[in-house]
Amino acid sequence: MKTRLITREGFNKLKAELDTLWREERPEVTKKVTWAASLGDRSENADYQYNKKRLREIDRRVRYLTKSLESLRIVDYSPQQDGKVFFGAWVEVENDDGEIKRFRIVGYDEIFGRKDYISIDSPMARALLKKEVGDAATVETPAGPALWYVNEISYPDA
């Protein structure tokens, strides 16, 4: 089950995507579909078929974004979070082998296209919540438990 949280930055990005799809892309693709349909035989018209498919993709994404934006809860930074890992934090962790990872803990809808973001629902994020610099977190992995130490915690709006 996904936690329905999102950072303000993530919410604004999704809202901008919805606006672009609805106000710019969809009207343009609709014009292309209308033009291609006016040419006659639609069964062999590649422009018509491609743009009709694109229109369905846009509509599907618009429905998803509209529904998501209504149900998401924005979590803003609070000074009370300083020094501990909470939603929206940038965290640097290190294991006993010296492997270092740096990522931001965000909502599920924000992780796509970003290798440096992890979902609040991930085992790593769950293990790190409320930890402080120097604390150890045991993360359950398919290969067994893994131990990570918190090196650094920061918040983008701090």
Tab-separated table of C-alpha atoms in Angstrom:
chain	number	residue	atom	x	y	z
A	1	MET	CA	0.000	0.000	0.000
A	2	LYS	CA	1.290	3.420	-0.962
A	3	THR	CA	1.506	6.218	1.569
A	4	ARG	CA	-0.308	9.198	0.063
A	5	LEU	CA	2.292	11.809	1.039
A	6	ILE	CA	4.155	14.185	-1.252
A	7	THR	CA	6.596	17.073	-0.898
A	8	ARG	CA	5.431	20.518	-2.002
A	9	GLU	CA	8.031	20.423	-4.799
A	10	GLY	CA	6.697	17.058	-6.023
A	11	PHE	CA	3.085	18.259	-5.865
A	12	ASN	CA	3.938	21.353	-7.915
A	13	LYS	CA	5.701	19.192	-10.552
A	14	LEU	CA	2.696	16.883	-10.907
A	15	LYS	CA	0.354	19.873	-11.111
A	16	ALA	CA	2.539	21.455	-13.820
A	17	GLU	CA	2.562	18.167	-15.760
A	18	LEU	CA	-1.237	17.985	-15.585
A	19	ASP	CA	-1.534	21.599	-16.736
A	20	THR	CA	0.833	21.014	-19.685
A	21	LEU	CA	-0.956	17.848	-20.767
A	22	TRP	CA	-4.413	19.400	-20.530
A	23	ARG	CA	-3.765	22.890	-21.898
A	24	GLU	CA	-0.993	22.282	-24.453
A	25	GLU	CA	-0.476	18.674	-25.545
A	26	ARG	CA	-4.081	17.463	-25.623
A	27	PRO	CA	-5.446	20.327	-27.793
A	28	GLU	CA	-2.541	19.899	-30.226
A	29	VAL	CA	-3.021	16.129	-30.544
A	30	THR	CA	-6.794	16.599	-30.888
A	31	LYS	CA	-6.173	18.925	-33.875
A	32	LYS	CA	-3.930	16.299	-35.476
A	33	VAL	CA	-6.540	13.568	-34.969
A	34	THR	CA	-9.249	15.776	-36.519
A	35	TRP	CA	-7.006	16.607	-39.488
A	36	ALA	CA	-6.009	12.954	-40.022
A	37	ALA	CA	-9.650	11.833	-39.757
A	38	SER	CA	-10.644	14.307	-42.457
A	39	LEU	CA	-8.348	12.526	-44.922
A	40	GLY	CA	-10.682	9.573	-45.178
A	41	ASP	CA	-9.778	5.907	-44.656
A	42	ARG	CA	-8.702	5.701	-41.011
A	43	SER	CA	-7.727	2.031	-41.046
A	44	GLU	CA	-4.537	2.727	-43.020
A	45	ASN	CA	-3.877	6.250	-41.782
A	46	ALA	CA	-0.741	6.120	-39.582
A	47	ASP	CA	-1.118	9.758	-38.438
A	48	TYR	CA	-4.652	9.064	-37.259
A	49	GLN	CA	-3.762	5.808	-35.486
A	50	TYR	CA	-0.649	7.195	-33.785
A	51	ASN	CA	-2.310	10.410	-32.583
A	52	LYS	CA	-5.433	8.575	-31.430
A	53	LYS	CA	-3.179	6.296	-29.356
A	54	ARG	CA	-1.318	9.345	-27.986
A	55	LEU	CA	-4.640	10.979	-27.093
A	56	ARG	CA	-5.630	7.878	-25.083
A	57	GLU	CA	-2.268	7.975	-23.272
A	58	ILE	CA	-2.718	11.660	-22.422
A	59	ASP	CA	-6.273	11.088	-21.187
A	60	ARG	CA	-5.142	8.147	-19.038
A	61	ARG	CA	-2.346	10.226	-17.473
A	62	VAL	CA	-4.697	13.210	-16.936
A	63	ARG	CA	-7.195	10.964	-15.112
A	64	TYR	CA	-4.432	9.482	-12.957
A	65	LEU	CA	-2.943	12.890	-12.080
A	66	THR	CA	-6.339	14.443	-11.331
A	67	LYS	CA	-7.251	11.588	-9.014
A	68	SER	CA	-3.805	11.547	-7.365
A	69	LEU	CA	-3.602	15.287	-6.752
A	70	GLU	CA	-6.951	15.176	-4.942
A	71	SER	CA	-5.848	12.423	-2.559
A	72	LEU	CA	-2.216	13.400	-1.876
A	73	ARG	CA	-1.250	15.138	1.362
A	74	ILE	CA	1.518	17.737	1.077
A	75	VAL	CA	4.172	17.535	3.786
A	76	ASP	CA	6.160	20.736	4.244
A	77	TYR	CA	9.453	21.039	6.098
A	78	SER	CA	9.232	21.861	9.795
A	79	PRO	CA	12.190	23.048	11.951
A	80	GLN	CA	11.240	20.328	14.465
A	81	GLN	CA	12.568	17.769	11.954
A	82	ASP	CA	16.165	19.025	12.206
A	83	GLY	CA	18.659	16.374	13.212
A	84	LYS	CA	16.371	13.418	12.520
A	85	VAL	CA	15.305	11.537	9.409
A	86	PHE	CA	11.740	12.299	8.370
A	87	PHE	CA	9.787	12.638	5.132
A	88	GLY	CA	11.542	14.967	2.670
A	89	ALA	CA	15.028	14.521	4.149
A	90	TRP	CA	18.221	14.102	2.157
A	91	VAL	CA	20.132	11.292	3.847
A	92	GLU	CA	23.653	9.968	3.385
A	93	VAL	CA	24.251	6.454	4.685
A	94	GLU	CA	27.278	4.162	4.750
A	95	ASN	CA	27.673	0.438	5.347
A	96	ASP	CA	30.573	-1.519	6.887
A	97	ASP	CA	32.149	-1.989	3.424
A	98	GLY	CA	32.428	1.793	2.976
A	99	GLU	CA	29.664	1.935	0.356
A	100	ILE	CA	27.979	5.349	0.521
A	101	LYS	CA	24.482	6.180	-0.710
A	102	ARG	CA	22.785	9.571	-0.787
A	103	PHE	CA	19.065	9.954	-1.455
A	104	ARG	CA	15.926	11.877	-0.565
A	105	ILE	CA	12.941	10.231	1.111
A	106	VAL	CA	9.808	11.253	-0.802
A	107	GLY	CA	6.357	10.021	-1.783
A	108	TYR	CA	5.738	7.209	-4.266
A	109	ASP	CA	4.580	9.617	-7.016
A	110	GLU	CA	7.925	11.472	-6.943
A	111	ILE	CA	10.424	8.628	-7.428
A	112	PHE	CA	9.958	8.045	-11.151
A	113	GLY	CA	12.805	9.289	-13.306
A	114	ARG	CA	14.995	10.001	-10.255
A	115	LYS	CA	17.713	7.616	-9.099
A	116	ASP	CA	18.438	9.721	-6.007
A	117	TYR	CA	14.884	9.554	-4.586
A	118	ILE	CA	13.424	6.632	-2.606
A	119	SER	CA	9.841	6.055	-1.552
A	120	ILE	CA	8.796	6.534	2.066
A	121	ASP	CA	7.378	3.007	1.740
A	122	SER	CA	10.750	1.402	0.898
A	123	PRO	CA	12.478	-0.810	3.487
A	124	MET	CA	15.457	1.607	3.603
A	125	ALA	CA	13.264	4.648	4.324
A	126	ARG	CA	11.226	2.788	6.937
A	127	ALA	CA	14.412	1.668	8.718
A	128	LEU	CA	15.849	5.209	8.719
A	129	LEU	CA	12.820	7.107	10.053
A	130	LYS	CA	13.564	9.022	13.278
A	131	LYS	CA	17.275	8.118	13.163
A	132	GLU	CA	19.973	10.722	13.894
A	133	VAL	CA	23.502	11.187	12.559
A	134	GLY	CA	25.656	8.331	13.844
A	135	ASP	CA	22.723	5.953	14.365
A	136	ALA	CA	22.656	2.525	12.753
A	137	ALA	CA	19.653	1.238	10.813
A	138	THR	CA	18.998	-2.397	10.026
A	139	VAL	CA	17.378	-2.773	6.616
A	140	GLU	CA	15.631	-6.024	5.748
A	141	THR	CA	16.705	-7.146	2.259
A	142	PRO	CA	16.103	-10.346	0.277
A	143	ALA	CA	19.729	-11.315	1.078
A	144	GLY	CA	19.146	-10.778	4.796
A	145	PRO	CA	19.524	-7.810	7.148
A	146	ALA	CA	21.915	-5.023	6.105
A	147	LEU	CA	23.372	-2.473	8.503
A	148	TRP	CA	23.655	1.181	7.409
A	149	TYR	CA	24.991	4.136	9.421
A	150	VAL	CA	23.569	7.643	9.053
A	151	ASN	CA	26.349	10.084	8.045
A	152	GLU	CA	24.359	13.183	7.183
A	153	ILE	CA	20.786	14.523	7.259
A	154	SER	CA	19.595	17.716	5.560
A	155	TYR	CA	16.376	19.265	4.381
A	156	PRO	CA	16.068	21.290	1.157
A	157	ASP	CA	13.991	24.095	2.716
A	158	ALA	CA	16.075	24.376	5.873
